[in-house]
């Protein structure tokens, strides 16, 4: 199988390396809008490269991976579908809600498979939590806690195109919440703060955020995020029910220390980035995309799924700016 990758920045190069090492991928071909970037990364990884994305789409690839900056996602997704090539797109599918809605329509009108990159769906811990909820072993669920705490902030140049912390960071929490709990969000109340570098506030964003979500069945969910978690990269979910509770990310790499005497857990070492934390999930995700590209399985994460997570992020931004509870019925679906 021959897979093309558009975008060779941090996540693009990471995906290219992962794909190169999958036994059922015969070749990986890179392209990037930045002159020389694809050639440089291709040389480092020992894979092929071409001059640009149009050339990539005409090079006989069996699957197309979009790992560019967010503004390019929607046009490249449309180009991949127009070329009839099964397409994997990193989240978010677009920078705006309306464009995301338009892409859902495109997905409904085509038979070209589209797979959106929410890698937590392939993490063993989240899958175990989903099974616990579905089987009823936790009883009825009353509360969920989610956190995405980055150890260090991204470069200042990333923030203006990121979409903000809820769309860029917590959108993963919003997607995995639906995946694990099988429920949609009914309302949100969100807030944020800036105590770090000035470029977050200058870009209209926050470096730390929190949201209280209510699911359609009344379950309460707290979601937090920060760009400055000095203890390490910390991504967790806790699901509590009437008969039990389960936690994802509660292992020896936990970026947290106990204040109680005689407690040695966690033993460490910590994880320092999302790529380190979710390497097995990324490998499983791209393996699944190879199956999607071969048309042996349906997409495990559709554009319609991505839209629901994006709508929740959109509601959080409205809530943060207007200081009020936002009902999901206020956020368009079409």
Coordinates of C-alpha atoms in Angstrom, one line a residue:
X1 CA 0.0 0.0 0.0
X2 CA 1.3 3.5 -1.0
X3 CA 0.3 6.3 1.4
X4 CA 0.8 10.0 0.8
X5 CA 1.2 12.5 3.6
X6 CA 0.5 16.3 3.1
X7 CA 2.4 18.4 5.7
X8 CA 5.7 17.5 7.3
X9 CA 5.5 19.5 10.5
X10 CA 5.6 17.9 13.9
X11 CA 2.5 15.7 13.6
X12 CA 3.0 15.1 9.8
X13 CA 6.6 13.8 10.3
X14 CA 5.4 11.8 13.2
X15 CA 2.6 10.2 11.1
X16 CA 5.1 9.6 8.2
X17 CA 7.4 7.7 10.6
X18 CA 4.6 5.7 12.0
X19 CA 3.3 4.7 8.5
X20 CA 6.8 3.9 7.3
X21 CA 7.1 1.3 10.1
X22 CA 3.7 -0.4 9.5
X23 CA 4.3 -3.8 7.8
X24 CA 1.4 -3.4 5.3
X25 CA 2.6 0.0 4.0
X26 CA 5.0 -0.5 1.1
X27 CA 5.9 3.2 0.6
X28 CA 5.2 6.6 2.0
X29 CA 5.3 9.8 -0.1
X30 CA 5.6 13.3 1.4
X31 CA 4.6 16.8 0.2
X32 CA 4.6 20.1 1.9
X33 CA 3.8 23.7 0.9
X34 CA 7.2 24.9 2.4
X35 CA 9.9 24.6 -0.2
X36 CA 12.5 21.9 0.7
X37 CA 10.6 20.7 3.8
X38 CA 9.3 17.4 2.3
X39 CA 12.7 16.6 0.8
X40 CA 14.4 17.2 4.2
X41 CA 12.0 15.0 6.2
X42 CA 11.9 12.3 3.4
X43 CA 15.7 12.1 3.6
X44 CA 15.6 11.7 7.4
X45 CA 13.0 9.0 7.2
X46 CA 14.2 7.2 4.0
X47 CA 10.9 7.7 2.2
X48 CA 9.8 9.4 -1.0
X49 CA 8.8 13.0 -1.6
X50 CA 7.2 15.0 -4.4
X51 CA 7.0 18.7 -5.3
X52 CA 3.5 19.5 -4.1
X53 CA 0.1 18.2 -3.1
X54 CA -1.4 18.1 -6.6
X55 CA 1.5 16.0 -7.7
X56 CA 1.0 13.8 -4.6
X57 CA -2.6 13.2 -5.5
X58 CA -1.6 12.2 -9.0
X59 CA 1.2 9.8 -7.9
X60 CA -0.9 6.7 -7.5
X61 CA -1.3 6.7 -3.8
X62 CA -3.9 4.4 -2.1
X63 CA -4.5 6.7 0.9
X64 CA -4.1 10.4 1.6
X65 CA -3.1 11.7 5.1
X66 CA -3.7 15.4 5.8
X67 CA -1.4 16.7 8.6
X68 CA -1.1 20.4 7.6
X69 CA -2.0 23.5 9.5
X70 CA -5.8 23.7 10.2
X71 CA -6.6 26.3 7.4
X72 CA -5.6 23.8 4.8
X73 CA -7.6 20.8 6.1
X74 CA -10.9 21.6 4.4
X75 CA -9.5 22.3 0.9
X76 CA -7.2 19.3 1.0
X77 CA -10.0 17.1 2.2
X78 CA -12.1 18.2 -0.7
X79 CA -9.2 17.6 -3.1
X80 CA -8.7 14.0 -1.7
X81 CA -12.3 13.2 -2.1
X82 CA -12.5 14.7 -5.6
X83 CA -9.5 12.5 -6.6
X84 CA -11.4 9.4 -5.2
X85 CA -8.6 8.7 -2.7
X86 CA -9.5 7.4 0.8
X87 CA -8.5 10.3 3.1
X88 CA -7.4 10.7 6.7
X89 CA -7.5 14.2 8.1
X90 CA -6.2 15.4 11.4
X91 CA -8.6 17.2 13.6
X92 CA -10.3 19.7 13.2
X93 CA -11.6 19.1 9.7
X94 CA -12.0 22.8 9.3
X95 CA -11.4 26.1 11.1
X96 CA -15.0 27.1 11.2
X97 CA -18.3 25.6 12.2
X98 CA -20.0 26.3 8.8
X99 CA -17.1 24.7 6.9
X100 CA -17.3 21.6 9.1
X101 CA -21.1 21.4 8.4
X102 CA -20.4 21.7 4.7
X103 CA -17.9 18.8 4.9
X104 CA -20.5 16.6 6.6
X105 CA -22.7 17.2 3.5
X106 CA -19.7 16.3 1.3
X107 CA -19.2 13.1 3.3
X108 CA -22.9 12.2 2.8
X109 CA -22.7 12.7 -0.9
X110 CA -19.6 10.6 -1.6
X111 CA -18.5 6.9 -1.3
X112 CA -14.9 7.9 -0.7
X113 CA -14.0 6.9 2.9
X114 CA -13.0 9.7 5.2
X115 CA -11.3 9.1 8.6
X116 CA -10.8 11.9 11.1
X117 CA -7.8 11.7 13.5
X118 CA -9.1 11.4 17.0
X119 CA -6.5 9.0 18.2
X120 CA -7.9 8.5 21.7
X121 CA -10.5 6.3 20.3
X122 CA -7.7 3.8 19.7
X123 CA -6.2 4.0 23.2
X124 CA -6.6 0.8 25.2
X125 CA -7.6 2.7 28.4
X126 CA -10.4 4.7 26.8
X127 CA -11.6 1.5 25.0
X128 CA -11.7 -0.3 28.4
X129 CA -13.7 2.6 29.9
X130 CA -16.1 2.5 27.0
X131 CA -16.6 -1.2 27.6
X132 CA -17.2 -0.6 31.3
X133 CA -19.9 2.0 30.6
X134 CA -21.6 -0.1 27.9
X135 CA -21.6 -3.3 30.0
X136 CA -23.2 -1.6 33.0
X137 CA -20.5 -2.6 35.4
X138 CA -20.3 1.0 36.7
X139 CA -24.1 1.2 37.1
X140 CA -25.6 4.4 36.0
X141 CA -23.0 7.2 35.3
X142 CA -23.3 10.4 37.3
X143 CA -20.1 12.2 36.8
X144 CA -17.0 12.3 34.5
X145 CA -13.8 14.2 34.8
X146 CA -11.5 14.9 31.7
X147 CA -8.2 16.7 31.5
X148 CA -5.7 17.6 28.8
X149 CA -2.7 19.3 30.4
X150 CA 0.2 20.0 28.1
X151 CA 3.6 20.1 29.7
X152 CA 4.8 23.1 27.7
X153 CA 3.0 25.6 25.4
X154 CA 3.2 25.5 21.6
X155 CA 5.1 28.2 19.7
X156 CA 3.5 31.6 19.6
X157 CA 3.1 31.4 15.8
X158 CA 0.7 28.4 16.3
X159 CA -1.9 30.2 18.4
X160 CA -3.5 32.5 15.7
X161 CA -4.4 29.5 13.6
X162 CA -5.2 27.0 16.4
X163 CA -8.8 28.0 16.8
X164 CA -8.4 28.4 20.6
X165 CA -7.8 26.0 23.4
X166 CA -11.3 24.4 23.3
X167 CA -11.2 23.8 19.6
X168 CA -7.5 22.8 19.5
X169 CA -7.0 21.0 22.8
X170 CA -10.3 20.0 24.5
X171 CA -11.9 18.9 21.3
X172 CA -10.2 15.6 22.0
X173 CA -11.9 15.4 25.3
X174 CA -15.3 16.3 23.7
X175 CA -14.9 13.5 21.1
X176 CA -13.8 10.8 23.6
X177 CA -16.6 11.8 25.9
X178 CA -19.1 10.9 23.2
X179 CA -17.1 7.7 22.4
X180 CA -16.9 6.4 26.0
X181 CA -20.3 7.5 27.3
X182 CA -22.5 7.2 24.2
X183 CA -24.2 10.5 25.1
X184 CA -24.4 13.9 23.5
X185 CA -23.8 17.2 25.3
X186 CA -26.9 19.2 26.2
X187 CA -25.3 22.4 27.6
X188 CA -22.0 23.9 28.6
X189 CA -20.6 26.6 30.8
X190 CA -16.9 27.5 30.2
X191 CA -14.3 29.9 31.4
X192 CA -10.6 30.5 30.9
X193 CA -7.6 32.4 32.3
X194 CA -4.1 33.7 31.3
X195 CA -1.2 33.5 33.7
X196 CA 1.5 32.6 31.2
X197 CA 3.0 34.1 28.1
X198 CA 1.3 37.2 26.7
X199 CA 0.8 35.8 23.2
X200 CA -2.2 33.7 24.2
X201 CA -4.1 36.8 25.3
X202 CA -2.8 38.8 22.3
X203 CA -4.3 36.1 20.1
X204 CA -7.6 36.1 21.8
X205 CA -7.0 32.8 23.5
X206 CA -6.4 31.5 27.0
X207 CA -3.7 29.2 28.4
X208 CA -5.9 27.5 31.0
X209 CA -9.5 26.6 30.6
X210 CA -12.4 24.8 32.4
X211 CA -15.9 23.7 31.3
X212 CA -18.8 22.1 33.0
X213 CA -20.9 20.0 30.6
X214 CA -24.3 18.4 31.1
X215 CA -25.0 15.4 29.0
X216 CA -28.5 14.6 27.7
X217 CA -29.1 12.0 30.4
X218 CA -28.1 14.5 33.2
X219 CA -24.5 13.3 33.7
X220 CA -22.2 16.1 34.8
X221 CA -18.8 16.4 33.2
X222 CA -15.8 18.6 34.1
X223 CA -13.2 19.3 31.5
X224 CA -10.0 21.2 32.1
X225 CA -6.9 22.1 30.0
X226 CA -3.7 24.0 30.3
X227 CA -0.6 24.7 28.3
X228 CA 1.6 24.9 31.4
X229 CA 1.6 21.6 33.3
X230 CA 5.2 21.5 34.5
X231 CA 4.9 18.1 36.0
X232 CA 4.5 16.5 32.6
X233 CA 1.9 15.7 30.0
X234 CA -1.3 14.7 31.7
X235 CA -4.3 13.3 29.9
X236 CA -6.9 11.5 31.9
X237 CA -10.6 10.5 32.2
X238 CA -12.4 9.4 35.3
X239 CA -15.9 7.9 35.0
X240 CA -17.9 7.4 38.2
X241 CA -21.2 5.5 38.5
X242 CA -23.6 4.1 41.0
X243 CA -21.8 0.7 41.1
X244 CA -18.1 1.6 40.5
X245 CA -15.6 4.0 38.9
X246 CA -12.8 3.7 36.4
X247 CA -9.9 5.9 35.4
X248 CA -7.9 6.3 32.1
X249 CA -4.3 7.4 32.4
X250 CA -3.9 6.4 36.0
X251 CA -0.5 4.6 35.7
X252 CA 3.1 5.1 36.8
X253 CA 3.6 7.9 34.2
X254 CA 1.0 10.0 35.9
X255 CA 2.2 13.6 36.1
X256 CA 1.0 14.0 39.7
X257 CA 2.5 13.4 43.1
X258 CA 0.8 12.5 46.3
X259 CA 1.0 14.7 49.4
X260 CA 0.3 11.7 51.7
X261 CA 3.1 10.1 53.7
X262 CA 4.3 6.7 52.6
X263 CA 2.8 6.8 49.1
X264 CA 5.2 5.9 46.3
X265 CA 2.8 5.8 43.4
X266 CA 3.3 6.8 40.7
X267 CA 6.8 5.4 40.2
X268 CA 7.4 7.4 36.9
X269 CA 8.8 8.3 34.6
X270 CA 6.3 10.9 33.3
X271 CA 5.3 11.4 29.7
X272 CA 6.3 14.8 28.2
X273 CA 4.3 15.0 25.0
X274 CA 1.1 13.8 23.4
X275 CA 3.1 11.8 20.9
X276 CA 4.8 9.9 23.6
X277 CA 1.6 9.4 25.6
X278 CA -0.4 8.1 22.6
X279 CA 2.2 6.4 20.4
X280 CA 0.4 3.0 20.5
X281 CA -2.9 4.7 19.8
X282 CA -1.5 6.6 16.8
X283 CA -0.1 3.3 15.5
X284 CA -3.5 1.6 15.9
X285 CA -5.3 4.6 14.3
X286 CA -3.1 4.6 11.2
X287 CA -3.4 0.8 11.0
X288 CA -7.1 1.2 11.0
X289 CA -6.8 3.9 8.3
X290 CA -5.0 1.4 6.1
X291 CA -8.0 -0.9 6.5
X292 CA -10.3 2.1 5.7
X293 CA -8.2 2.8 2.6
X294 CA -8.5 -0.8 1.5
X295 CA -12.2 -0.5 2.1
X296 CA -12.3 -3.5 4.4
X297 CA -13.8 -1.5 7.3
X298 CA -15.9 1.6 7.6
X299 CA -14.5 4.8 8.9
X300 CA -14.1 4.6 12.7
X301 CA -14.4 8.4 13.1
X302 CA -16.4 10.3 10.5
X303 CA -16.7 14.0 9.6
X304 CA -20.1 13.8 11.3
X305 CA -18.4 12.7 14.5
X306 CA -15.9 15.5 14.3
X307 CA -18.7 18.0 13.8
X308 CA -20.2 17.0 17.1
X309 CA -17.0 17.5 19.0
X310 CA -16.4 20.8 17.2
X311 CA -19.9 22.0 18.1
X312 CA -19.2 21.4 21.8
X313 CA -15.9 23.4 21.4
X314 CA -17.8 26.2 19.7
X315 CA -20.4 26.3 22.5
X316 CA -17.5 26.6 25.0
X317 CA -16.0 29.5 23.2
X318 CA -19.4 31.3 23.1
X319 CA -19.8 30.6 26.8
X320 CA -16.3 31.8 27.7
X321 CA -16.9 35.1 25.8
X322 CA -20.4 35.7 27.0
X323 CA -20.1 34.4 30.5
X324 CA -23.3 32.2 30.4
X325 CA -24.6 28.7 30.0
X326 CA -24.9 27.8 26.3
X327 CA -27.5 25.1 25.2
X328 CA -26.2 22.9 22.4
X329 CA -29.5 23.7 20.6
X330 CA -28.0 27.2 20.0
X331 CA -25.1 25.7 17.9
X332 CA -26.1 24.9 14.3
X333 CA -25.9 21.4 12.9
X334 CA -26.8 22.2 9.4

